XYZ file of C-alpha atoms in Angstrom:
570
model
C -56.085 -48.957 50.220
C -59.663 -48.324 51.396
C -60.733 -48.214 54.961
C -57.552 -50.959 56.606
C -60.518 -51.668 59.530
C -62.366 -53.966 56.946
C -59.769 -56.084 55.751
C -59.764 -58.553 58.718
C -63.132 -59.183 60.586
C -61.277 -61.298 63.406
C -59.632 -57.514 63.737
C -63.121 -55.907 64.718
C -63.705 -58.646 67.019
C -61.365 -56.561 69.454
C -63.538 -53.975 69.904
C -67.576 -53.359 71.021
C -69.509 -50.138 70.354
C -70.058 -47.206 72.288
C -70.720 -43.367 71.723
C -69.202 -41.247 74.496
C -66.416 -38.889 74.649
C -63.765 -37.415 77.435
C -60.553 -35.665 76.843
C -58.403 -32.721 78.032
C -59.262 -29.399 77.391
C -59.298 -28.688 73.218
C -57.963 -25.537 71.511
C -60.487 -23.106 70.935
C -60.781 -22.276 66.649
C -62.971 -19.653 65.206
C -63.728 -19.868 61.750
C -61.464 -17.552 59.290
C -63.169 -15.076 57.418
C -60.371 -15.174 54.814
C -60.032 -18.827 54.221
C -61.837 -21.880 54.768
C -59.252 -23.444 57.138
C -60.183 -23.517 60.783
C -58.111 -21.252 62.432
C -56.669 -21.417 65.940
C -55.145 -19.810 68.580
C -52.048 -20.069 70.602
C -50.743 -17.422 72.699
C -47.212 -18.194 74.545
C -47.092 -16.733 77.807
C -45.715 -17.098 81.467
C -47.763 -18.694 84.219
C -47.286 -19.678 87.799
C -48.136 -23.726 88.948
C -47.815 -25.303 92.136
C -46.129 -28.709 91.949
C -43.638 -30.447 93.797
C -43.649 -28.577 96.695
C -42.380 -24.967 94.468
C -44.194 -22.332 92.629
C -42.795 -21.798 89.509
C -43.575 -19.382 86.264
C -42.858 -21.440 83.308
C -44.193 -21.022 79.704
C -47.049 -22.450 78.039
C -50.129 -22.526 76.045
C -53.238 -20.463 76.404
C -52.497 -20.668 80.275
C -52.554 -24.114 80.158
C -49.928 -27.380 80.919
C -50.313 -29.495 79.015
C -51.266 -27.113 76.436
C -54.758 -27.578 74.352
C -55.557 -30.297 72.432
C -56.526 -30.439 69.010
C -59.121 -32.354 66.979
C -58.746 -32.911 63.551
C -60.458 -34.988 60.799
C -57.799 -37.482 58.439
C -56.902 -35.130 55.814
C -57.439 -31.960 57.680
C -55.481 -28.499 57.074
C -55.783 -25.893 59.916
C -53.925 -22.409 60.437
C -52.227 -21.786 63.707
C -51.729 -18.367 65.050
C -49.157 -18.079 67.714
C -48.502 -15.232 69.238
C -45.165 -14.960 71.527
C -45.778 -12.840 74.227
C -42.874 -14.902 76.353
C -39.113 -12.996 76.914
C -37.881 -14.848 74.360
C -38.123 -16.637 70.916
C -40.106 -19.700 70.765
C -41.248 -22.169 67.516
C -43.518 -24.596 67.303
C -43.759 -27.713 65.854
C -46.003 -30.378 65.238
C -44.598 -33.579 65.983
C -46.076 -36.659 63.441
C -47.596 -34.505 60.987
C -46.003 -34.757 57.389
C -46.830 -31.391 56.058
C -46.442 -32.153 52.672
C -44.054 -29.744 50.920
C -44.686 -27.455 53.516
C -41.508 -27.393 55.723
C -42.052 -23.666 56.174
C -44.659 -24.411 59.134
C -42.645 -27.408 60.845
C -41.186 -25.344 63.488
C -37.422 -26.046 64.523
C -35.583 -23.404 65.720
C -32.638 -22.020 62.433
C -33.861 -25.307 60.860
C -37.078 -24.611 58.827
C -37.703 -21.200 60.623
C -36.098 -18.730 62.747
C -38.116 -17.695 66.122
C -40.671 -16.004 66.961
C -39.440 -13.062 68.743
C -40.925 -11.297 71.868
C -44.363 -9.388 70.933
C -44.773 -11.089 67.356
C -47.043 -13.966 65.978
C -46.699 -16.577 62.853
C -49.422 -18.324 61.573
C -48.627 -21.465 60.658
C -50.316 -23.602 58.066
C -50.545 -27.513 58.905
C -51.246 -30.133 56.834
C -52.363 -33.164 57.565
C -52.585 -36.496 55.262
C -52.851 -39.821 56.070
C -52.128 -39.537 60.098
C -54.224 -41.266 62.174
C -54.687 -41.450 65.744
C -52.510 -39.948 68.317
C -49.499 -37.260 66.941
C -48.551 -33.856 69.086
C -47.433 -30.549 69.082
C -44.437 -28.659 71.088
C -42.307 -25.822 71.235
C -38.514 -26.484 69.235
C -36.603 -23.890 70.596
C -34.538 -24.022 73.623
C -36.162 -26.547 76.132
C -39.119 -25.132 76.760
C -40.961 -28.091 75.411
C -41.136 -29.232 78.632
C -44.053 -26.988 79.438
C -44.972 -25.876 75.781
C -46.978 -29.049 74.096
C -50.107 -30.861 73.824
C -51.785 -33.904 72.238
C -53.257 -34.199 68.379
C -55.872 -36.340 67.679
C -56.817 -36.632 64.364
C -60.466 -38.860 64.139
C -61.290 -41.144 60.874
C -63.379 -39.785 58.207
C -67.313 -40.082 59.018
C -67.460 -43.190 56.620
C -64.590 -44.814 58.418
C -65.687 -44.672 61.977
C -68.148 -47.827 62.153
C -65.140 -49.638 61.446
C -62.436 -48.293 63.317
C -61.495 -48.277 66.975
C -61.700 -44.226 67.473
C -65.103 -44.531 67.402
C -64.846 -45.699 70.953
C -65.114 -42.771 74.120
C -62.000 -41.824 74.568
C -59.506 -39.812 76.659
C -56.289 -38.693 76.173
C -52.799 -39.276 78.356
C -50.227 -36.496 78.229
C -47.184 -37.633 80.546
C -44.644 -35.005 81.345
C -41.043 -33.997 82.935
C -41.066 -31.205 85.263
C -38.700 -29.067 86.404
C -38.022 -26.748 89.578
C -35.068 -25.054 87.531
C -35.224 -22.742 84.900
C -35.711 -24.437 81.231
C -33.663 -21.643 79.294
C -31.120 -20.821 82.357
C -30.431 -25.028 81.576
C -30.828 -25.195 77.450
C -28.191 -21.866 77.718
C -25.860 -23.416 79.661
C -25.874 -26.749 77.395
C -25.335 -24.121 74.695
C -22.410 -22.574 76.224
C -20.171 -25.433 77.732
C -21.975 -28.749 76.789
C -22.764 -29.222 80.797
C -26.404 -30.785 81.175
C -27.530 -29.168 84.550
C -30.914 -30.483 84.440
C -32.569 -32.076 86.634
C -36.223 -33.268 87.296
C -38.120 -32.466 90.151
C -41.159 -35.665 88.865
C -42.999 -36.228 86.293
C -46.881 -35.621 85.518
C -49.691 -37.131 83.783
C -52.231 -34.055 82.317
C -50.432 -32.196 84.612
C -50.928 -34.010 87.247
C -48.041 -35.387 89.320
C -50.293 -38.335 91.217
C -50.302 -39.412 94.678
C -47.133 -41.218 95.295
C -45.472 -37.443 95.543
C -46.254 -35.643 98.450
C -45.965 -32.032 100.416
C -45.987 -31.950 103.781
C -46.978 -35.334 103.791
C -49.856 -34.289 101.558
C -50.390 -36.496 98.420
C -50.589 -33.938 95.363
C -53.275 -34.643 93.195
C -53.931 -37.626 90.608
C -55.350 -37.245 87.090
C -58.681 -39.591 87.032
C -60.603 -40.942 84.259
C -64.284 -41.922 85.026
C -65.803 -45.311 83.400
C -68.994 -47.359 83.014
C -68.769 -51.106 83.326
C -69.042 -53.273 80.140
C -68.159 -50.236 77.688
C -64.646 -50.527 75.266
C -62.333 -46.977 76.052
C -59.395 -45.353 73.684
C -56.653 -43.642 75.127
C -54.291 -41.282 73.053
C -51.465 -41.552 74.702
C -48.262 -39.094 74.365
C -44.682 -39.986 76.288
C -43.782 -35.758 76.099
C -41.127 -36.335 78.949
C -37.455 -34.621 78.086
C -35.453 -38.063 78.359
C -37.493 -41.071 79.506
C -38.988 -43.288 78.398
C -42.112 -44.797 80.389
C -44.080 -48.151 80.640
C -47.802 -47.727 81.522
C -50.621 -49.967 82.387
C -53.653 -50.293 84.334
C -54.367 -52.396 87.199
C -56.476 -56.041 85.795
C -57.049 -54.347 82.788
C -55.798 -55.680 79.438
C -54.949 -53.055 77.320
C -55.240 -53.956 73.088
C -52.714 -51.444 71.120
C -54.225 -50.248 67.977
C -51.822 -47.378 66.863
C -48.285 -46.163 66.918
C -47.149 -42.715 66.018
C -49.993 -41.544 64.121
C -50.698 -44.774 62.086
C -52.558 -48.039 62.664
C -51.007 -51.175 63.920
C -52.184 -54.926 64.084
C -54.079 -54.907 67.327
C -52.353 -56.972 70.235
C -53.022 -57.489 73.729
C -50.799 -57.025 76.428
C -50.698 -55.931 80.507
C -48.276 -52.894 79.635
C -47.059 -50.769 76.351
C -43.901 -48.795 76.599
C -43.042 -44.993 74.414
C -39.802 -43.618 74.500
C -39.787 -39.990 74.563
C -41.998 -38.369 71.533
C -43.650 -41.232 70.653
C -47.310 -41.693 71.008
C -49.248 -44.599 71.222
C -53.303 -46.046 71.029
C -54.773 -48.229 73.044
C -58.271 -49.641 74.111
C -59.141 -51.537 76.781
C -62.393 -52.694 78.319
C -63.908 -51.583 81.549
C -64.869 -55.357 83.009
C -64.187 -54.842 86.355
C -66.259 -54.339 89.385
C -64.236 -52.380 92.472
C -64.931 -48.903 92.438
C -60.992 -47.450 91.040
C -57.851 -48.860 90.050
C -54.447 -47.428 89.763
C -52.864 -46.313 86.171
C -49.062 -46.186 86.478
C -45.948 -44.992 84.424
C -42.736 -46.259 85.081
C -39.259 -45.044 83.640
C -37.215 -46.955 80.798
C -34.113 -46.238 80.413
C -31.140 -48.918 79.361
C -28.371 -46.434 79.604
C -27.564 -46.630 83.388
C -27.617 -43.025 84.005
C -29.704 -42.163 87.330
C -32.865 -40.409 86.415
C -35.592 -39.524 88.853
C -37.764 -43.054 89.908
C -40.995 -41.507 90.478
C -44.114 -43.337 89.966
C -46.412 -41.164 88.396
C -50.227 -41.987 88.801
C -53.676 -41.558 88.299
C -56.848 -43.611 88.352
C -59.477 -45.432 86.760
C -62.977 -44.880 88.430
C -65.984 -46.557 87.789
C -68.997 -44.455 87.893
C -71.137 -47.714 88.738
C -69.216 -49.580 91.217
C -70.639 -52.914 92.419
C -68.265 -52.752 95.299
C -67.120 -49.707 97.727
C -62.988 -50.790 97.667
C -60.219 -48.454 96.966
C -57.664 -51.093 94.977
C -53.888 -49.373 95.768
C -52.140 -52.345 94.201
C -49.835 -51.162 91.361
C -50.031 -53.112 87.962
C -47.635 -54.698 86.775
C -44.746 -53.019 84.888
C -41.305 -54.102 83.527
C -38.226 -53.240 85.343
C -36.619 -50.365 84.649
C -33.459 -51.387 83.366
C -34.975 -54.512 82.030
C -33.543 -53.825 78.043
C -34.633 -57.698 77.118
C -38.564 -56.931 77.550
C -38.207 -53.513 76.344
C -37.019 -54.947 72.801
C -39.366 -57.323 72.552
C -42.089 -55.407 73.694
C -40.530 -53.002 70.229
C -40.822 -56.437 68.191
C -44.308 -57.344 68.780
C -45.723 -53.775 66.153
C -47.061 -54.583 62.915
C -48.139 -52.925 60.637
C -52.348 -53.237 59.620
C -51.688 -54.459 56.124
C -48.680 -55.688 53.959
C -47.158 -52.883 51.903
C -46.946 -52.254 48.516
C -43.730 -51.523 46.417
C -45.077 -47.873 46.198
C -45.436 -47.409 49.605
C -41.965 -49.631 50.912
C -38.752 -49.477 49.293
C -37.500 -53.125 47.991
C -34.548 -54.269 46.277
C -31.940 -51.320 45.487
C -32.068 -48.546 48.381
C -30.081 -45.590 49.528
C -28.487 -47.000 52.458
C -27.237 -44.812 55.112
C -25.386 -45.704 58.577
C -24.918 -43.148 61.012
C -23.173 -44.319 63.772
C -25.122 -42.536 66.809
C -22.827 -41.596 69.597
C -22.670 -39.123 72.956
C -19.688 -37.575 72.354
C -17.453 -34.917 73.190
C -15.640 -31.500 71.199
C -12.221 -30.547 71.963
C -12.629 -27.736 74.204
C -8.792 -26.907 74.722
C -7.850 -23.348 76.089
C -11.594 -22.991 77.658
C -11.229 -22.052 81.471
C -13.928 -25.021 82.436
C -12.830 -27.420 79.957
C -12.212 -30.986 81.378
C -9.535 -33.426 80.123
C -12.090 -35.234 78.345
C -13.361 -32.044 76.086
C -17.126 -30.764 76.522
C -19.976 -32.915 76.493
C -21.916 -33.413 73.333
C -23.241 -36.069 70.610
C -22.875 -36.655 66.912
C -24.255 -39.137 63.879
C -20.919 -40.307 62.472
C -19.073 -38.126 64.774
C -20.583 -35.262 63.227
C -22.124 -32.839 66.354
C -24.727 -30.580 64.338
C -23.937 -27.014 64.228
C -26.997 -24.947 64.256
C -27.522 -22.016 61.984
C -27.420 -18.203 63.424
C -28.180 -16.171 60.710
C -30.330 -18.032 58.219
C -32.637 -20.607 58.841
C -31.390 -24.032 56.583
C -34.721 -23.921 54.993
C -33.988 -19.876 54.084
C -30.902 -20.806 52.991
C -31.774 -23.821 50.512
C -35.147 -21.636 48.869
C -32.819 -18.523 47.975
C -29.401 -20.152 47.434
C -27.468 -19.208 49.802
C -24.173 -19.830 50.527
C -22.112 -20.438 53.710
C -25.487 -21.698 55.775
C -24.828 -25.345 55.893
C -22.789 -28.280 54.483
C -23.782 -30.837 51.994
C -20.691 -33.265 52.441
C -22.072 -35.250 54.560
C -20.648 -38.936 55.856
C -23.466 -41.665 54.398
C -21.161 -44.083 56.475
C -19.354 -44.260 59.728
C -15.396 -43.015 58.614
C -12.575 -45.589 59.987
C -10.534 -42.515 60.607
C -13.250 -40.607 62.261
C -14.092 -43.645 64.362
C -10.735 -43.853 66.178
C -10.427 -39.891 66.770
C -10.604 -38.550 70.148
C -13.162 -35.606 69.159
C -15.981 -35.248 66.927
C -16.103 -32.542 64.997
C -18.445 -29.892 64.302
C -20.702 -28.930 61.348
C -23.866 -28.246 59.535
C -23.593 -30.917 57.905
C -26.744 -32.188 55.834
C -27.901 -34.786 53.522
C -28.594 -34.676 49.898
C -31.461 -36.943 48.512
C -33.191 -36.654 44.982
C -37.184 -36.685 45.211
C -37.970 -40.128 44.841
C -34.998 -41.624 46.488
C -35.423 -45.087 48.073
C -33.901 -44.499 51.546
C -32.654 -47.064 53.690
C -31.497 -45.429 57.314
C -29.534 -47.770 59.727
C -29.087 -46.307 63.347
C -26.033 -47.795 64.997
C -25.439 -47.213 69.229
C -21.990 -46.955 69.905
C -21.469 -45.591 72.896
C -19.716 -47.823 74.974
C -20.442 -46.292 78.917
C -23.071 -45.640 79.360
C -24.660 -48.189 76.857
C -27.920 -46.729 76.148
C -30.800 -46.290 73.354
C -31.891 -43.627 71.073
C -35.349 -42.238 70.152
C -34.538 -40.998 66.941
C -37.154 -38.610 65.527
C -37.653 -37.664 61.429
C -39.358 -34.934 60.470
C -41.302 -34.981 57.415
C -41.982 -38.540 57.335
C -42.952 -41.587 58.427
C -40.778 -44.224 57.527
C -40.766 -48.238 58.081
C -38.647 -50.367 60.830
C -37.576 -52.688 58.675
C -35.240 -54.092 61.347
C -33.670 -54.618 64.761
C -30.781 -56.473 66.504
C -28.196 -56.032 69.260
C -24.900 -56.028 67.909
C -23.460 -54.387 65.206
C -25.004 -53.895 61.797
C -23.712 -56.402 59.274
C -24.309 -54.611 55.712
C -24.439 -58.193 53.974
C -26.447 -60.589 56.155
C -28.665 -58.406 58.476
C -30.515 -57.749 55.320
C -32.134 -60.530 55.322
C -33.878 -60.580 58.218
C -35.687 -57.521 57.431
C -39.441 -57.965 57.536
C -40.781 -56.658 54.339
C -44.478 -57.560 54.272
C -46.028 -55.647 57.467
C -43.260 -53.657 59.413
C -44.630 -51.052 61.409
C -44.845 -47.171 60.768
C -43.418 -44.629 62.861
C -41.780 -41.140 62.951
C -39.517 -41.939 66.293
C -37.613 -45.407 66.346
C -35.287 -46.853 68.767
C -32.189 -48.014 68.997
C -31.269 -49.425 71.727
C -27.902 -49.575 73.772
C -24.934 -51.581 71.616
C -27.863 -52.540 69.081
C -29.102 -51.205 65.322
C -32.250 -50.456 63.919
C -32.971 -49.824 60.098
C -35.922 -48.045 58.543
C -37.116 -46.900 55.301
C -39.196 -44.688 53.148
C -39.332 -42.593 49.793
C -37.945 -39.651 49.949
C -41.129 -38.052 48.214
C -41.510 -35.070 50.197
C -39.542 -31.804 49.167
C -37.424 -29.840 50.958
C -35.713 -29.486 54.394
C -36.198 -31.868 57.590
C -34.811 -32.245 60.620
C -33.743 -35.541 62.393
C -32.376 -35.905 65.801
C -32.680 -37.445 68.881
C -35.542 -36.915 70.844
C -33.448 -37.032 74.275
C -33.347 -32.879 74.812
C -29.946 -32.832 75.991
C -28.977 -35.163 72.858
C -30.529 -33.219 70.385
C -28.903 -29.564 71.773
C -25.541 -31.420 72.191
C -25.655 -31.962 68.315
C -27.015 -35.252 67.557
C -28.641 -34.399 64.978
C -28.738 -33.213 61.086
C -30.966 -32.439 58.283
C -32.504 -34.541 55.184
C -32.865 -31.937 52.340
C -35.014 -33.608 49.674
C -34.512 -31.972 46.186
C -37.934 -31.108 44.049
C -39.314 -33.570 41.665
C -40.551 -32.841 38.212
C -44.168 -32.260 38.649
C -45.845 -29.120 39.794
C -47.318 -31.294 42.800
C -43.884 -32.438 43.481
C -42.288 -29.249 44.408
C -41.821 -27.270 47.441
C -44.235 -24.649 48.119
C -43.415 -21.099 48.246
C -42.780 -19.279 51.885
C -45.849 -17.578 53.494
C -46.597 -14.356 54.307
C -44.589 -13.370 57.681
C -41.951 -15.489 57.950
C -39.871 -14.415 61.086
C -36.141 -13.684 60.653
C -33.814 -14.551 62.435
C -32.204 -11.203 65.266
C -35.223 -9.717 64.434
């Protein structure tokens, strides 16, 4: 396609020029003796913060929360070396990045890989391809994601940056959920009786929780980023929270949004931009104002009706050069919370750069697939602590995903063996099923041939509390194709699909009572994950995995497993 930043010049006309550069702290690589892929280090350990009023020891990255940041150039491998020196098993994944027909370094816990136990490392090869912008990286095992992730940023080639808006200074927004409880005392409990005992203390931006939370009727600190009148700013933007979603904007400044989940978008203005949990967003925005700071603000989403915490989590926007000495503490505008209407339109406005081709974006014939997407519960009869209702959980078709104990999927599917997972897997919601009182459980998976045209729809059923789905693929990114309220009608809803320029992602929505359909080839071999990305959702089973057979050329294959591959129990 070329560089997409040339193909409209009333697109450039968004943006101005400028050189200089700010960001969170970035993972420190050493070259590899062995190899000419940058190599870097991550080493997963305990360490003690002070926020919201507790000390707590929680796990993360190189001592750090967020964790560090990486650079990378469009096209980019690099090795990752973690090394586990946590209690328990951890994985890591890297959220947005394809890894072409290399599922063995994806990360999710009995999925692609089994954890890395106490006192041992995996190096993980990642791959990058045609990801631009903002994508992440956090831990899949248990929840300790909350504490265990950091931003991606993955820059334009050198011939690409005159015309693209990353060549703009830049800084990067990490917002967070924080607990005062113990992550795996929660994600074991969730394991054990489906009861979600979770809940957050606040939220924080770079680790920051922001002045409207206080101790001892102290404010706790704010993030800040520092700007110079008249100069054009990026910010990479990543919604890591556990279950909400979050608005953000900044006070009288007009942010332009430029990418979604790792690839560009038609640039549009607007006061506020909203990412449900795992997406990631870019934005720029131009520093024409003169009072010396002004409040950035996230605010929850969340159409479901279940109470969540409220807080307002800020930082601010300082101009080195003031004209004027005035502190501005009025918010900036932001949707209401509940307010699903804006939400889905906000949702409507992303386009993709360009039209696609008919290489790129299944037409005509496709491999549709409904899942009905549901929280649930499993018959939990003769259980001391089970209620009338059975224990909590969720399901795609009323399928709650079992997860693997003794073989990863991936493990399984390479050397053939049996008993691991299930490949009958409901394409479409079942009357029968429908009308039961119980899902069911399974490892149930889907089949597709390399090459398939895939059409996903993503129905919400659940009927109290009516709420919306991030739905996360692995893998891929695929196309939203289309969105309603309602339920899907497979004969007319069709054709109202926007074939020319829907937008790329690797997390859509669905939101409460609604559908959303997206599609893609399936031209990348071997095992995926998809699930939610609410963390209660995803360990209450809703969830499953796409295994995409090998095609018939060598570069069309899955690649072999690397050297030190942890097992699972060991």
């Amino acid at each position: 396609m070329g560089c997409p930043w040339k193909m409209s010049s009333l697109i450039l006309t968004f943006f101005a020029f400028s050189f200089l550069n700010s960001r969170l702290p970035v993972a420190r690589a050493q070259a590899n003796s062995t190899a000419s892929l940058v190599e870097y280090y991550f080493v997963v350990k305990n360490t003690t913060f002070t926020k919201f009023c507790e000390n707590r020891t929680v796990l993360t990255v190189n001592d750090m929360y967020p964790g560090p940041e990486i650079r990378v150039k469009k096209g980019q491998s690099i090795l990752v070396n973690v090394q586990n020196d946590a209690a328990y098993g951890v994985t890591i994944h890297w959220h947005g990045v394809k890894q072409p027909r290399n599922p063995w370094s994806d990360g999710p816990e009995n999925i692609t890989q089994c954890l890395i136990q106490p006192g041992k490392n995996f190096t993980q090869e990642v791959i990058f391809s045609d990801e631009i912008g903002t994508v992440w990286w956090h831990a899949h095992s248990d929840w300790t994601r909350a504490t265990v992730h950091g931003a991606i940023v993955v820059e334009p080639p050198d011939d690409e940056i005159p015309d693209s808006p990353f060549k703009f200074p830049n800084h990067t927004l990490v917002f967070s959920t924080w607990f005062n409880q113990d992550l795996k005392e929660i994600s074991d409990i969730i394991a054990l009786n489906g009861t979600n005992t979770a809940d957050a203390a606040g939220y924080t931006l770079n680790g920051f929780p922001g002045d409207q939370v206080t101790c001892d009727n102290v404010s706790e600190p704010t993030y800040n980023i520092t700007v110079k009148r008249g100069e054009t700013y990026v910010l990479h933007i990543v919604n890591a929270a556990m279950h909400e979603g979050q608005y953000f904007g900044i006070k009288n400044h007009t942010l332009t949004v430029v990418a979604r989940d790792g690839a560009y978008v038609k640039p549009f203005a607007t006061d506020y931009v909203l990412l449900a949990p795992g997406q990631t967003m870019d934005v720029t925005f131009v520093a024409d104002q003169n009072q010396s700071q002004y409040y950035m603000r996230f605010r929850y989403f969340d159409d479901s009706g279940v109470t969540t915490n409220t807080q307002n989590t800020t930082g601010y926007l300082i101009y080195s050069d003031a004209t004027e000495n005035v502190t501005n503490t009025d918010f900036p505008y932001l949707p209401n919370a509940t307010d699903n209407t804006t939400a889905f339109k906000f949702t409507k406005r992303l386009r993709s750069l360009y039209s696609r081709s008919n290489t790129e974006l299944p037409r005509g014939d496709v491999k549709r697939i409904v899942l009905d997407v549901q929280v649930d519960h499993l018959n939990c009869t003769g259980s001391s602590d089970c209620p009338s209702t059975g224990r909590q959980a969720a399901s795609l078709n009323r399928i709650s995903f079992a997860y693997p104990t003794n073989h990863s999927i991936l493990e399984a599917y390479y050397y053939n063996i049996s008993g691991v997972y299930n490949t009958s897997y409901l394409i479409y919601p079942d009357e029968e099923l429908e009308a039961a009182t119980y899902a069911y459980q399974g490892t149930n998976v889907i089949m597709l041939d390399y090459g398939d045209p895939v059409e996903l729809v993503f129905q919400a059923i659940d009927v109290t509390p009516a709420g919306g789905h991030p739905l996360h693929l692995h893998g891929f990114s695929f196309f939203q194709v289309g969105m309603n309220n309602g339920t899907f009608d497979n004969s007319t809803d069709p054709d109202s699909y926007n074939l020319d320029d829907p937008p790329e992602m690797n997390t859509a929505v669905v939101f409460g009572s609604g559908w959303t359909a997206v599609r893609f080839f399936a031209n990348n071999p071997g095992v995926w994950f998809f699930h939610c990305h609410f963390e209660s959702h995803v360990s209450w089973g809703m969830a499953t995995a796409l295994i995409v057979k090998d095609g018939p050329n060598s570069d069309q294959k899955l690649k072999p497993p690397p050297a030190g591959m942890p097992s699972c129990g060991a």
